[in-house]
């Protein structure tokens, strides 16, 4: 049954953004703050998504937060050749990249549904759609996150809750610069049709639309923002 739409305006929305200390998450938090949302960005000390106990404790303590917008941005990428993916790395990646978003959706989507309005965005990656060596576990967990997006969109859509995934390509962040030499980045940009890395703000603007009142019908989708990389 369709719920009566919420009468809240965007400036009154409560947005929860995980992994907002830097990079894409920080840019999304800034974009939503500029739009007038009340943005909640737990630090790792407050909410360790790799720890089921920490996650459960934080959810219990914040059950009344009234989240209207949930952005599951936090994620980790442990690079391993497929035969060398050990149990600890697999457990950490599935807990952070998949189980934690599921748990937060379970915690806050029912409240959105009861109020008749909600937006959920799961930050995925192009490697959920394509892959390369040493990224098997990362690709698997993020592909499963896209499947979670579709399932949640089906289940909560009748109550006015829209759920999407955002799949960034290569983004110009401090971590990218730390992990790649200038020569490696130059070679990488040569494989992108737009011939440059994305800026975090570009991803944030797309994210802000997907969780806004302006998005009224787009749900269950994985939106790729990669400068055309996956077109090749």
mmCIF file with all atom_site columns, N, CA, C and O in Angstrom, residues 115-170:
data_model
loop_
_atom_site.group_PDB
_atom_site.id
_atom_site.type_symbol
_atom_site.label_atom_id
_atom_site.label_alt_id
_atom_site.label_comp_id
_atom_site.label_asym_id
_atom_site.label_entity_id
_atom_site.label_seq_id
_atom_site.pdbx_PDB_ins_code
_atom_site.Cartn_x
_atom_site.Cartn_y
_atom_site.Cartn_z
_atom_site.occupancy
_atom_site.B_iso_or_equiv
_atom_site.pdbx_formal_charge
_atom_site.auth_seq_id
_atom_site.auth_comp_id
_atom_site.auth_asym_id
_atom_site.auth_atom_id
_atom_site.pdbx_PDB_model_num
ATOM 1   N N  . UNK A 1 115 ? 7.219  6.753   7.617   1.00 0.00 ? 115 UNK A N  1
ATOM 2   C CA . UNK A 1 115 ? 6.997  8.178   7.373   1.00 0.00 ? 115 UNK A CA 1
ATOM 3   C C  . UNK A 1 115 ? 6.623  8.466   5.917   1.00 0.00 ? 115 UNK A C  1
ATOM 4   O O  . UNK A 1 115 ? 6.274  9.594   5.575   1.00 0.00 ? 115 UNK A O  1
ATOM 5   N N  . UNK A 1 116 ? 6.722  7.449   5.061   1.00 0.00 ? 116 UNK A N  1
ATOM 6   C CA . UNK A 1 116 ? 6.309  7.597   3.664   1.00 0.00 ? 116 UNK A CA 1
ATOM 7   C C  . UNK A 1 116 ? 7.315  8.272   2.763   1.00 0.00 ? 116 UNK A C  1
ATOM 8   O O  . UNK A 1 116 ? 6.996  8.661   1.627   1.00 0.00 ? 116 UNK A O  1
ATOM 9   N N  . UNK A 1 117 ? 8.569  8.403   3.208   1.00 0.00 ? 117 UNK A N  1
ATOM 10  C CA . UNK A 1 117 ? 9.619  9.013   2.387   1.00 0.00 ? 117 UNK A CA 1
ATOM 11  C C  . UNK A 1 117 ? 10.974 8.571   2.889   1.00 0.00 ? 117 UNK A C  1
ATOM 12  O O  . UNK A 1 117 ? 11.238 8.542   4.100   1.00 0.00 ? 117 UNK A O  1
ATOM 13  N N  . UNK A 1 118 ? 11.856 8.242   1.956   1.00 0.00 ? 118 UNK A N  1
ATOM 14  C CA . UNK A 1 118 ? 13.218 7.892   2.337   1.00 0.00 ? 118 UNK A CA 1
ATOM 15  C C  . UNK A 1 118 ? 14.085 7.710   1.116   1.00 0.00 ? 118 UNK A C  1
ATOM 16  O O  . UNK A 1 118 ? 13.592 7.442   0.009   1.00 0.00 ? 118 UNK A O  1
ATOM 17  N N  . UNK A 1 119 ? 15.383 7.886   1.306   1.00 0.00 ? 119 UNK A N  1
ATOM 18  C CA . UNK A 1 119 ? 16.355 7.679   0.231   1.00 0.00 ? 119 UNK A CA 1
ATOM 19  C C  . UNK A 1 119 ? 17.539 6.916   0.812   1.00 0.00 ? 119 UNK A C  1
ATOM 20  O O  . UNK A 1 119 ? 18.076 7.279   1.860   1.00 0.00 ? 119 UNK A O  1
ATOM 21  N N  . UNK A 1 120 ? 17.944 5.875   0.094   1.00 0.00 ? 120 UNK A N  1
ATOM 22  C CA . UNK A 1 120 ? 19.113 5.083   0.480   1.00 0.00 ? 120 UNK A CA 1
ATOM 23  C C  . UNK A 1 120 ? 20.052 5.024   -0.713  1.00 0.00 ? 120 UNK A C  1
ATOM 24  O O  . UNK A 1 120 ? 19.616 4.752   -1.837  1.00 0.00 ? 120 UNK A O  1
ATOM 25  N N  . UNK A 1 121 ? 21.321 5.285   -0.457  1.00 0.00 ? 121 UNK A N  1
ATOM 26  C CA . UNK A 1 121 ? 22.330 5.202   -1.508  1.00 0.00 ? 121 UNK A CA 1
ATOM 27  C C  . UNK A 1 121 ? 23.489 4.343   -1.018  1.00 0.00 ? 121 UNK A C  1
ATOM 28  O O  . UNK A 1 121 ? 24.112 4.647   0.006   1.00 0.00 ? 121 UNK A O  1
ATOM 29  N N  . UNK A 1 122 ? 23.766 3.279   -1.742  1.00 0.00 ? 122 UNK A N  1
ATOM 30  C CA . UNK A 1 122 ? 24.895 2.414   -1.445  1.00 0.00 ? 122 UNK A CA 1
ATOM 31  C C  . UNK A 1 122 ? 26.027 2.758   -2.407  1.00 0.00 ? 122 UNK A C  1
ATOM 32  O O  . UNK A 1 122 ? 25.849 2.684   -3.630  1.00 0.00 ? 122 UNK A O  1
ATOM 33  N N  . UNK A 1 123 ? 27.169 3.164   -1.872  1.00 0.00 ? 123 UNK A N  1
ATOM 34  C CA . UNK A 1 123 ? 28.294 3.515   -2.733  1.00 0.00 ? 123 UNK A CA 1
ATOM 35  C C  . UNK A 1 123 ? 29.041 2.245   -3.087  1.00 0.00 ? 123 UNK A C  1
ATOM 36  O O  . UNK A 1 123 ? 29.666 1.601   -2.245  1.00 0.00 ? 123 UNK A O  1
ATOM 37  N N  . UNK A 1 124 ? 28.963 1.893   -4.343  1.00 0.00 ? 124 UNK A N  1
ATOM 38  C CA . UNK A 1 124 ? 29.557 0.681   -4.882  1.00 0.00 ? 124 UNK A CA 1
ATOM 39  C C  . UNK A 1 124 ? 30.847 1.048   -5.617  1.00 0.00 ? 124 UNK A C  1
ATOM 40  O O  . UNK A 1 124 ? 31.617 1.883   -5.130  1.00 0.00 ? 124 UNK A O  1
ATOM 41  N N  . UNK A 1 125 ? 31.089 0.488   -6.767  1.00 0.00 ? 125 UNK A N  1
ATOM 42  C CA . UNK A 1 125 ? 32.307 0.735   -7.530  1.00 0.00 ? 125 UNK A CA 1
ATOM 43  C C  . UNK A 1 125 ? 32.128 0.167   -8.933  1.00 0.00 ? 125 UNK A C  1
ATOM 44  O O  . UNK A 1 125 ? 31.316 -0.751  -9.143  1.00 0.00 ? 125 UNK A O  1
ATOM 45  N N  . UNK A 1 126 ? 32.918 0.669   -9.869  1.00 0.00 ? 126 UNK A N  1
ATOM 46  C CA . UNK A 1 126 ? 32.899 0.069   -11.209 1.00 0.00 ? 126 UNK A CA 1
ATOM 47  C C  . UNK A 1 126 ? 33.372 -1.378  -11.163 1.00 0.00 ? 126 UNK A C  1
ATOM 48  O O  . UNK A 1 126 ? 33.013 -2.180  -12.032 1.00 0.00 ? 126 UNK A O  1
ATOM 49  N N  . UNK A 1 127 ? 34.131 -1.726  -10.119 1.00 0.00 ? 127 UNK A N  1
ATOM 50  C CA . UNK A 1 127 ? 34.620 -3.101  -10.026 1.00 0.00 ? 127 UNK A CA 1
ATOM 51  C C  . UNK A 1 127 ? 33.546 -4.075  -9.549  1.00 0.00 ? 127 UNK A C  1
ATOM 52  O O  . UNK A 1 127 ? 33.817 -5.259  -9.373  1.00 0.00 ? 127 UNK A O  1
ATOM 53  N N  . UNK A 1 128 ? 32.335 -3.576  -9.351  1.00 0.00 ? 128 UNK A N  1
ATOM 54  C CA . UNK A 1 128 ? 31.194 -4.478  -9.177  1.00 0.00 ? 128 UNK A CA 1
ATOM 55  C C  . UNK A 1 128 ? 30.647 -4.920  -10.533 1.00 0.00 ? 128 UNK A C  1
ATOM 56  O O  . UNK A 1 128 ? 29.844 -5.858  -10.612 1.00 0.00 ? 128 UNK A O  1
ATOM 57  N N  . UNK A 1 129 ? 31.084 -4.245  -11.587 1.00 0.00 ? 129 UNK A N  1
ATOM 58  C CA . UNK A 1 129 ? 30.593 -4.515  -12.952 1.00 0.00 ? 129 UNK A CA 1
ATOM 59  C C  . UNK A 1 129 ? 31.692 -5.045  -13.860 1.00 0.00 ? 129 UNK A C  1
ATOM 60  O O  . UNK A 1 129 ? 31.443 -5.877  -14.734 1.00 0.00 ? 129 UNK A O  1
ATOM 61  N N  . UNK A 1 130 ? 32.899 -4.531  -13.668 1.00 0.00 ? 130 UNK A N  1
ATOM 62  C CA . UNK A 1 130 ? 34.090 -5.060  -14.339 1.00 0.00 ? 130 UNK A CA 1
ATOM 63  C C  . UNK A 1 130 ? 35.085 -5.378  -13.228 1.00 0.00 ? 130 UNK A C  1
ATOM 64  O O  . UNK A 1 130 ? 34.845 -5.064  -12.069 1.00 0.00 ? 130 UNK A O  1
ATOM 65  N N  . UNK A 1 131 ? 36.198 -5.976  -13.563 1.00 0.00 ? 131 UNK A N  1
ATOM 66  C CA . UNK A 1 131 ? 37.156 -6.291  -12.505 1.00 0.00 ? 131 UNK A CA 1
ATOM 67  C C  . UNK A 1 131 ? 38.556 -6.344  -13.080 1.00 0.00 ? 131 UNK A C  1
ATOM 68  O O  . UNK A 1 131 ? 38.772 -6.144  -14.280 1.00 0.00 ? 131 UNK A O  1
ATOM 69  N N  . UNK A 1 132 ? 39.518 -6.560  -12.214 1.00 0.00 ? 132 UNK A N  1
ATOM 70  C CA . UNK A 1 132 ? 40.904 -6.745  -12.628 1.00 0.00 ? 132 UNK A CA 1
ATOM 71  C C  . UNK A 1 132 ? 41.586 -7.609  -11.580 1.00 0.00 ? 132 UNK A C  1
ATOM 72  O O  . UNK A 1 132 ? 40.990 -7.973  -10.564 1.00 0.00 ? 132 UNK A O  1
ATOM 73  N N  . UNK A 1 133 ? 42.837 -7.932  -11.810 1.00 0.00 ? 133 UNK A N  1
ATOM 74  C CA . UNK A 1 133 ? 43.539 -8.846  -10.917 1.00 0.00 ? 133 UNK A CA 1
ATOM 75  C C  . UNK A 1 133 ? 43.589 -8.305  -9.495  1.00 0.00 ? 133 UNK A C  1
ATOM 76  O O  . UNK A 1 133 ? 43.620 -7.107  -9.272  1.00 0.00 ? 133 UNK A O  1
ATOM 77  N N  . UNK A 1 134 ? 43.533 -9.217  -8.549  1.00 0.00 ? 134 UNK A N  1
ATOM 78  C CA . UNK A 1 134 ? 43.657 -8.944  -7.111  1.00 0.00 ? 134 UNK A CA 1
ATOM 79  C C  . UNK A 1 134 ? 42.432 -8.253  -6.514  1.00 0.00 ? 134 UNK A C  1
ATOM 80  O O  . UNK A 1 134 ? 42.469 -7.793  -5.393  1.00 0.00 ? 134 UNK A O  1
ATOM 81  N N  . UNK A 1 135 ? 41.337 -8.210  -7.265  1.00 0.00 ? 135 UNK A N  1
ATOM 82  C CA . UNK A 1 135 ? 40.138 -7.539  -6.753  1.00 0.00 ? 135 UNK A CA 1
ATOM 83  C C  . UNK A 1 135 ? 38.924 -8.466  -6.662  1.00 0.00 ? 135 UNK A C  1
ATOM 84  O O  . UNK A 1 135 ? 37.795 -8.003  -6.638  1.00 0.00 ? 135 UNK A O  1
ATOM 85  N N  . UNK A 1 136 ? 39.159 -9.762  -6.599  1.00 0.00 ? 136 UNK A N  1
ATOM 86  C CA . UNK A 1 136 ? 38.041 -10.710 -6.591  1.00 0.00 ? 136 UNK A CA 1
ATOM 87  C C  . UNK A 1 136 ? 37.110 -10.463 -5.405  1.00 0.00 ? 136 UNK A C  1
ATOM 88  O O  . UNK A 1 136 ? 35.888 -10.361 -5.566  1.00 0.00 ? 136 UNK A O  1
ATOM 89  N N  . UNK A 1 137 ? 37.669 -10.364 -4.201  1.00 0.00 ? 137 UNK A N  1
ATOM 90  C CA . UNK A 1 137 ? 36.829 -10.190 -3.017  1.00 0.00 ? 137 UNK A CA 1
ATOM 91  C C  . UNK A 1 137 ? 36.106 -8.851  -3.063  1.00 0.00 ? 137 UNK A C  1
ATOM 92  O O  . UNK A 1 137 ? 34.917 -8.752  -2.724  1.00 0.00 ? 137 UNK A O  1
ATOM 93  N N  . UNK A 1 138 ? 36.805 -7.801  -3.468  1.00 0.00 ? 138 UNK A N  1
ATOM 94  C CA . UNK A 1 138 ? 36.196 -6.476  -3.564  1.00 0.00 ? 138 UNK A CA 1
ATOM 95  C C  . UNK A 1 138 ? 35.053 -6.487  -4.567  1.00 0.00 ? 138 UNK A C  1
ATOM 96  O O  . UNK A 1 138 ? 33.956 -5.990  -4.292  1.00 0.00 ? 138 UNK A O  1
ATOM 97  N N  . UNK A 1 139 ? 35.302 -7.072  -5.740  1.00 0.00 ? 139 UNK A N  1
ATOM 98  C CA . UNK A 1 139 ? 34.260 -7.137  -6.766  1.00 0.00 ? 139 UNK A CA 1
ATOM 99  C C  . UNK A 1 139 ? 33.054 -7.929  -6.276  1.00 0.00 ? 139 UNK A C  1
ATOM 100 O O  . UNK A 1 139 ? 31.901 -7.535  -6.510  1.00 0.00 ? 139 UNK A O  1
ATOM 101 N N  . UNK A 1 140 ? 33.292 -9.043  -5.595  1.00 0.00 ? 140 UNK A N  1
ATOM 102 C CA . UNK A 1 140 ? 32.184 -9.874  -5.124  1.00 0.00 ? 140 UNK A CA 1
ATOM 103 C C  . UNK A 1 140 ? 31.326 -9.150  -4.099  1.00 0.00 ? 140 UNK A C  1
ATOM 104 O O  . UNK A 1 140 ? 30.092 -9.169  -4.178  1.00 0.00 ? 140 UNK A O  1
ATOM 105 N N  . UNK A 1 141 ? 31.978 -8.482  -3.129  1.00 0.00 ? 141 UNK A N  1
ATOM 106 C CA . UNK A 1 141 ? 31.190 -7.819  -2.085  1.00 0.00 ? 141 UNK A CA 1
ATOM 107 C C  . UNK A 1 141 ? 30.412 -6.634  -2.653  1.00 0.00 ? 141 UNK A C  1
ATOM 108 O O  . UNK A 1 141 ? 29.270 -6.386  -2.250  1.00 0.00 ? 141 UNK A O  1
ATOM 109 N N  . UNK A 1 142 ? 31.007 -5.917  -3.589  1.00 0.00 ? 142 UNK A N  1
ATOM 110 C CA . UNK A 1 142 ? 30.319 -4.761  -4.151  1.00 0.00 ? 142 UNK A CA 1
ATOM 111 C C  . UNK A 1 142 ? 29.227 -5.174  -5.139  1.00 0.00 ? 142 UNK A C  1
ATOM 112 O O  . UNK A 1 142 ? 28.188 -4.505  -5.245  1.00 0.00 ? 142 UNK A O  1
ATOM 113 N N  . UNK A 1 143 ? 29.428 -6.266  -5.859  1.00 0.00 ? 143 UNK A N  1
ATOM 114 C CA . UNK A 1 143 ? 28.356 -6.785  -6.716  1.00 0.00 ? 143 UNK A CA 1
ATOM 115 C C  . UNK A 1 143 ? 27.170 -7.223  -5.868  1.00 0.00 ? 143 UNK A C  1
ATOM 116 O O  . UNK A 1 143 ? 26.002 -7.001  -6.230  1.00 0.00 ? 143 UNK A O  1
ATOM 117 N N  . UNK A 1 144 ? 27.465 -7.839  -4.726  1.00 0.00 ? 144 UNK A N  1
ATOM 118 C CA . UNK A 1 144 ? 26.390 -8.226  -3.814  1.00 0.00 ? 144 UNK A CA 1
ATOM 119 C C  . UNK A 1 144 ? 25.693 -6.992  -3.244  1.00 0.00 ? 144 UNK A C  1
ATOM 120 O O  . UNK A 1 144 ? 24.476 -7.002  -3.012  1.00 0.00 ? 144 UNK A O  1
ATOM 121 N N  . UNK A 1 145 ? 26.434 -5.906  -3.032  1.00 0.00 ? 145 UNK A N  1
ATOM 122 C CA . UNK A 1 145 ? 25.826 -4.662  -2.564  1.00 0.00 ? 145 UNK A CA 1
ATOM 123 C C  . UNK A 1 145 ? 24.835 -4.123  -3.601  1.00 0.00 ? 145 UNK A C  1
ATOM 124 O O  . UNK A 1 145 ? 23.762 -3.637  -3.245  1.00 0.00 ? 145 UNK A O  1
ATOM 125 N N  . UNK A 1 146 ? 25.178 -4.228  -4.872  1.00 0.00 ? 146 UNK A N  1
ATOM 126 C CA . UNK A 1 146 ? 24.234 -3.830  -5.927  1.00 0.00 ? 146 UNK A CA 1
ATOM 127 C C  . UNK A 1 146 ? 22.969 -4.683  -5.876  1.00 0.00 ? 146 UNK A C  1
ATOM 128 O O  . UNK A 1 146 ? 21.858 -4.179  -6.100  1.00 0.00 ? 146 UNK A O  1
ATOM 129 N N  . UNK A 1 147 ? 23.132 -5.973  -5.594  1.00 0.00 ? 147 UNK A N  1
ATOM 130 C CA . UNK A 1 147 ? 21.967 -6.855  -5.480  1.00 0.00 ? 147 UNK A CA 1
ATOM 131 C C  . UNK A 1 147 ? 21.109 -6.458  -4.273  1.00 0.00 ? 147 UNK A C  1
ATOM 132 O O  . UNK A 1 147 ? 19.868 -6.485  -4.342  1.00 0.00 ? 147 UNK A O  1
ATOM 133 N N  . UNK A 1 148 ? 21.764 -6.079  -3.182  1.00 0.00 ? 148 UNK A N  1
ATOM 134 C CA . UNK A 1 148 ? 21.035 -5.584  -2.014  1.00 0.00 ? 148 UNK A CA 1
ATOM 135 C C  . UNK A 1 148 ? 20.237 -4.337  -2.385  1.00 0.00 ? 148 UNK A C  1
ATOM 136 O O  . UNK A 1 148 ? 19.091 -4.167  -1.956  1.00 0.00 ? 148 UNK A O  1
ATOM 137 N N  . UNK A 1 149 ? 20.833 -3.460  -3.167  1.00 0.00 ? 149 UNK A N  1
ATOM 138 C CA . UNK A 1 149 ? 20.144 -2.253  -3.631  1.00 0.00 ? 149 UNK A CA 1
ATOM 139 C C  . UNK A 1 149 ? 18.853 -2.606  -4.351  1.00 0.00 ? 149 UNK A C  1
ATOM 140 O O  . UNK A 1 149 ? 17.789 -2.033  -4.080  1.00 0.00 ? 149 UNK A O  1
ATOM 141 N N  . UNK A 1 150 ? 18.932 -3.542  -5.284  1.00 0.00 ? 150 UNK A N  1
ATOM 142 C CA . UNK A 1 150 ? 17.742 -3.918  -6.059  1.00 0.00 ? 150 UNK A CA 1
ATOM 143 C C  . UNK A 1 150 ? 16.673 -4.534  -5.156  1.00 0.00 ? 150 UNK A C  1
ATOM 144 O O  . UNK A 1 150 ? 15.481 -4.231  -5.294  1.00 0.00 ? 150 UNK A O  1
ATOM 145 N N  . UNK A 1 151 ? 17.102 -5.390  -4.234  1.00 0.00 ? 151 UNK A N  1
ATOM 146 C CA . UNK A 1 151 ? 16.139 -6.040  -3.345  1.00 0.00 ? 151 UNK A CA 1
ATOM 147 C C  . UNK A 1 151 ? 15.456 -5.031  -2.435  1.00 0.00 ? 151 UNK A C  1
ATOM 148 O O  . UNK A 1 151 ? 14.234 -5.064  -2.245  1.00 0.00 ? 151 UNK A O  1
ATOM 149 N N  . UNK A 1 152 ? 16.242 -4.105  -1.876  1.00 0.00 ? 152 UNK A N  1
ATOM 150 C CA . UNK A 1 152 ? 15.662 -3.098  -0.992  1.00 0.00 ? 152 UNK A CA 1
ATOM 151 C C  . UNK A 1 152 ? 14.732 -2.164  -1.757  1.00 0.00 ? 152 UNK A C  1
ATOM 152 O O  . UNK A 1 152 ? 13.694 -1.734  -1.236  1.00 0.00 ? 152 UNK A O  1
ATOM 153 N N  . UNK A 1 153 ? 15.082 -1.853  -3.010  1.00 0.00 ? 153 UNK A N  1
ATOM 154 C CA . UNK A 1 153 ? 14.217 -0.994  -3.824  1.00 0.00 ? 153 UNK A CA 1
ATOM 155 C C  . UNK A 1 153 ? 12.857 -1.643  -4.035  1.00 0.00 ? 153 UNK A C  1
ATOM 156 O O  . UNK A 1 153 ? 11.821 -0.965  -3.995  1.00 0.00 ? 153 UNK A O  1
ATOM 157 N N  . UNK A 1 154 ? 12.852 -2.948  -4.254  1.00 0.00 ? 154 UNK A N  1
ATOM 158 C CA . UNK A 1 154 ? 11.592 -3.674  -4.463  1.00 0.00 ? 154 UNK A CA 1
ATOM 159 C C  . UNK A 1 154 ? 10.771 -3.706  -3.177  1.00 0.00 ? 154 UNK A C  1
ATOM 160 O O  . UNK A 1 154 ? 9.559  -3.465  -3.174  1.00 0.00 ? 154 UNK A O  1
ATOM 161 N N  . UNK A 1 155 ? 11.436 -3.987  -2.065  1.00 0.00 ? 155 UNK A N  1
ATOM 162 C CA . UNK A 1 155 ? 10.703 -4.154  -0.809  1.00 0.00 ? 155 UNK A CA 1
ATOM 163 C C  . UNK A 1 155 ? 10.162 -2.840  -0.242  1.00 0.00 ? 155 UNK A C  1
ATOM 164 O O  . UNK A 1 155 ? 9.059  -2.795  0.301   1.00 0.00 ? 155 UNK A O  1
ATOM 165 N N  . UNK A 1 156 ? 10.935 -1.763  -0.380  1.00 0.00 ? 156 UNK A N  1
ATOM 166 C CA . UNK A 1 156 ? 10.543 -0.504  0.257   1.00 0.00 ? 156 UNK A CA 1
ATOM 167 C C  . UNK A 1 156 ? 9.941  0.510   -0.705  1.00 0.00 ? 156 UNK A C  1
ATOM 168 O O  . UNK A 1 156 ? 9.441  1.551   -0.270  1.00 0.00 ? 156 UNK A O  1
ATOM 169 N N  . UNK A 1 157 ? 9.970  0.213   -1.997  1.00 0.00 ? 157 UNK A N  1
ATOM 170 C CA . UNK A 1 157 ? 9.405  1.132   -2.977  1.00 0.00 ? 157 UNK A CA 1
ATOM 171 C C  . UNK A 1 157 ? 7.945  1.483   -2.737  1.00 0.00 ? 157 UNK A C  1
ATOM 172 O O  . UNK A 1 157 ? 7.563  2.662   -2.845  1.00 0.00 ? 157 UNK A O  1
ATOM 173 N N  . UNK A 1 158 ? 7.096  0.521   -2.424  1.00 0.00 ? 158 UNK A N  1
ATOM 174 C CA . UNK A 1 158 ? 5.684  0.858   -2.197  1.00 0.00 ? 158 UNK A CA 1
ATOM 175 C C  . UNK A 1 158 ? 5.453  1.872   -1.079  1.00 0.00 ? 158 UNK A C  1
ATOM 176 O O  . UNK A 1 158 ? 4.411  2.521   -1.039  1.00 0.00 ? 158 UNK A O  1
ATOM 177 N N  . UNK A 1 159 ? 6.419  2.024   -0.189  1.00 0.00 ? 159 UNK A N  1
ATOM 178 C CA . UNK A 1 159 ? 6.280  2.971   0.923   1.00 0.00 ? 159 UNK A CA 1
ATOM 179 C C  . UNK A 1 159 ? 6.991  4.291   0.651   1.00 0.00 ? 159 UNK A C  1
ATOM 180 O O  . UNK A 1 159 ? 7.134  5.113   1.556   1.00 0.00 ? 159 UNK A O  1
ATOM 181 N N  . UNK A 1 160 ? 7.445  4.496   -0.587  1.00 0.00 ? 160 UNK A N  1
ATOM 182 C CA . UNK A 1 160 ? 8.052  5.774   -0.929  1.00 0.00 ? 160 UNK A CA 1
ATOM 183 C C  . UNK A 1 160 ? 9.530  5.889   -0.633  1.00 0.00 ? 160 UNK A C  1
ATOM 184 O O  . UNK A 1 160 ? 10.076 6.993   -0.575  1.00 0.00 ? 160 UNK A O  1
ATOM 185 N N  . UNK A 1 161 ? 10.212 4.753   -0.473  1.00 0.00 ? 161 UNK A N  1
ATOM 186 C CA . UNK A 1 161 ? 11.651 4.755   -0.205  1.00 0.00 ? 161 UNK A CA 1
ATOM 187 C C  . UNK A 1 161 ? 12.386 4.334   -1.475  1.00 0.00 ? 161 UNK A C  1
ATOM 188 O O  . UNK A 1 161 ? 12.157 3.238   -1.994  1.00 0.00 ? 161 UNK A O  1
ATOM 189 N N  . UNK A 1 162 ? 13.251 5.210   -1.982  1.00 0.00 ? 162 UNK A N  1
ATOM 190 C CA . UNK A 1 162 ? 14.009 4.945   -3.190  1.00 0.00 ? 162 UNK A CA 1
ATOM 191 C C  . UNK A 1 162 ? 15.428 4.518   -2.821  1.00 0.00 ? 162 UNK A C  1
ATOM 192 O O  . UNK A 1 162 ? 16.057 5.123   -1.941  1.00 0.00 ? 162 UNK A O  1
ATOM 193 N N  . UNK A 1 163 ? 15.919 3.479   -3.485  1.00 0.00 ? 163 UNK A N  1
ATOM 194 C CA . UNK A 1 163 ? 17.217 2.895   -3.143  1.00 0.00 ? 163 UNK A CA 1
ATOM 195 C C  . UNK A 1 163 ? 18.041 2.734   -4.412  1.00 0.00 ? 163 UNK A C  1
ATOM 196 O O  . UNK A 1 163 ? 17.582 2.117   -5.384  1.00 0.00 ? 163 UNK A O  1
ATOM 197 N N  . UNK A 1 164 ? 19.246 3.265   -4.416  1.00 0.00 ? 164 UNK A N  1
ATOM 198 C CA . UNK A 1 164 ? 20.122 3.152   -5.578  1.00 0.00 ? 164 UNK A CA 1
ATOM 199 C C  . UNK A 1 164 ? 21.558 2.893   -5.149  1.00 0.00 ? 164 UNK A C  1
ATOM 200 O O  . UNK A 1 164 ? 21.922 3.082   -3.985  1.00 0.00 ? 164 UNK A O  1
ATOM 201 N N  . UNK A 1 165 ? 22.369 2.477   -6.119  1.00 0.00 ? 165 UNK A N  1
ATOM 202 C CA . UNK A 1 165 ? 23.811 2.352   -5.924  1.00 0.00 ? 165 UNK A CA 1
ATOM 203 C C  . UNK A 1 165 ? 24.515 3.390   -6.782  1.00 0.00 ? 165 UNK A C  1
ATOM 204 O O  . UNK A 1 165 ? 24.071 3.698   -7.889  1.00 0.00 ? 165 UNK A O  1
ATOM 205 N N  . UNK A 1 166 ? 25.621 3.901   -6.287  1.00 0.00 ? 166 UNK A N  1
ATOM 206 C CA . UNK A 1 166 ? 26.496 4.786   -7.036  1.00 0.00 ? 166 UNK A CA 1
ATOM 207 C C  . UNK A 1 166 ? 27.810 4.061   -7.249  1.00 0.00 ? 166 UNK A C  1
ATOM 208 O O  . UNK A 1 166 ? 28.452 3.636   -6.281  1.00 0.00 ? 166 UNK A O  1
ATOM 209 N N  . UNK A 1 167 ? 28.210 3.905   -8.513  1.00 0.00 ? 167 UNK A N  1
ATOM 210 C CA . UNK A 1 167 ? 29.423 3.149   -8.834  1.00 0.00 ? 167 UNK A CA 1
ATOM 211 C C  . UNK A 1 167 ? 30.476 4.092   -9.407  1.00 0.00 ? 167 UNK A C  1
ATOM 212 O O  . UNK A 1 167 ? 30.498 4.350   -10.613 1.00 0.00 ? 167 UNK A O  1
ATOM 213 N N  . UNK A 1 168 ? 31.361 4.616   -8.561  1.00 0.00 ? 168 UNK A N  1
ATOM 214 C CA . UNK A 1 168 ? 32.407 5.513   -9.059  1.00 0.00 ? 168 UNK A CA 1
ATOM 215 C C  . UNK A 1 168 ? 33.483 4.743   -9.810  1.00 0.00 ? 168 UNK A C  1
ATOM 216 O O  . UNK A 1 168 ? 33.759 3.569   -9.532  1.00 0.00 ? 168 UNK A O  1
ATOM 217 N N  . UNK A 1 169 ? 34.099 5.460   -10.754 1.00 0.00 ? 169 UNK A N  1
ATOM 218 C CA . UNK A 1 169 ? 35.311 4.958   -11.377 1.00 0.00 ? 169 UNK A CA 1
ATOM 219 C C  . UNK A 1 169 ? 36.518 5.432   -10.589 1.00 0.00 ? 169 UNK A C  1
ATOM 220 O O  . UNK A 1 169 ? 36.505 5.466   -9.358  1.00 0.00 ? 169 UNK A O  1
ATOM 221 N N  . UNK A 1 170 ? 37.561 5.832   -11.286 1.00 0.00 ? 170 UNK A N  1
ATOM 222 C CA . UNK A 1 170 ? 38.776 6.302   -10.625 1.00 0.00 ? 170 UNK A CA 1
ATOM 223 C C  . UNK A 1 170 ? 38.595 7.754   -10.181 1.00 0.00 ? 170 UNK A C  1
ATOM 224 O O  . UNK A 1 170 ? 38.261 8.614   -10.980 1.00 0.00 ? 170 UNK A O  1
#
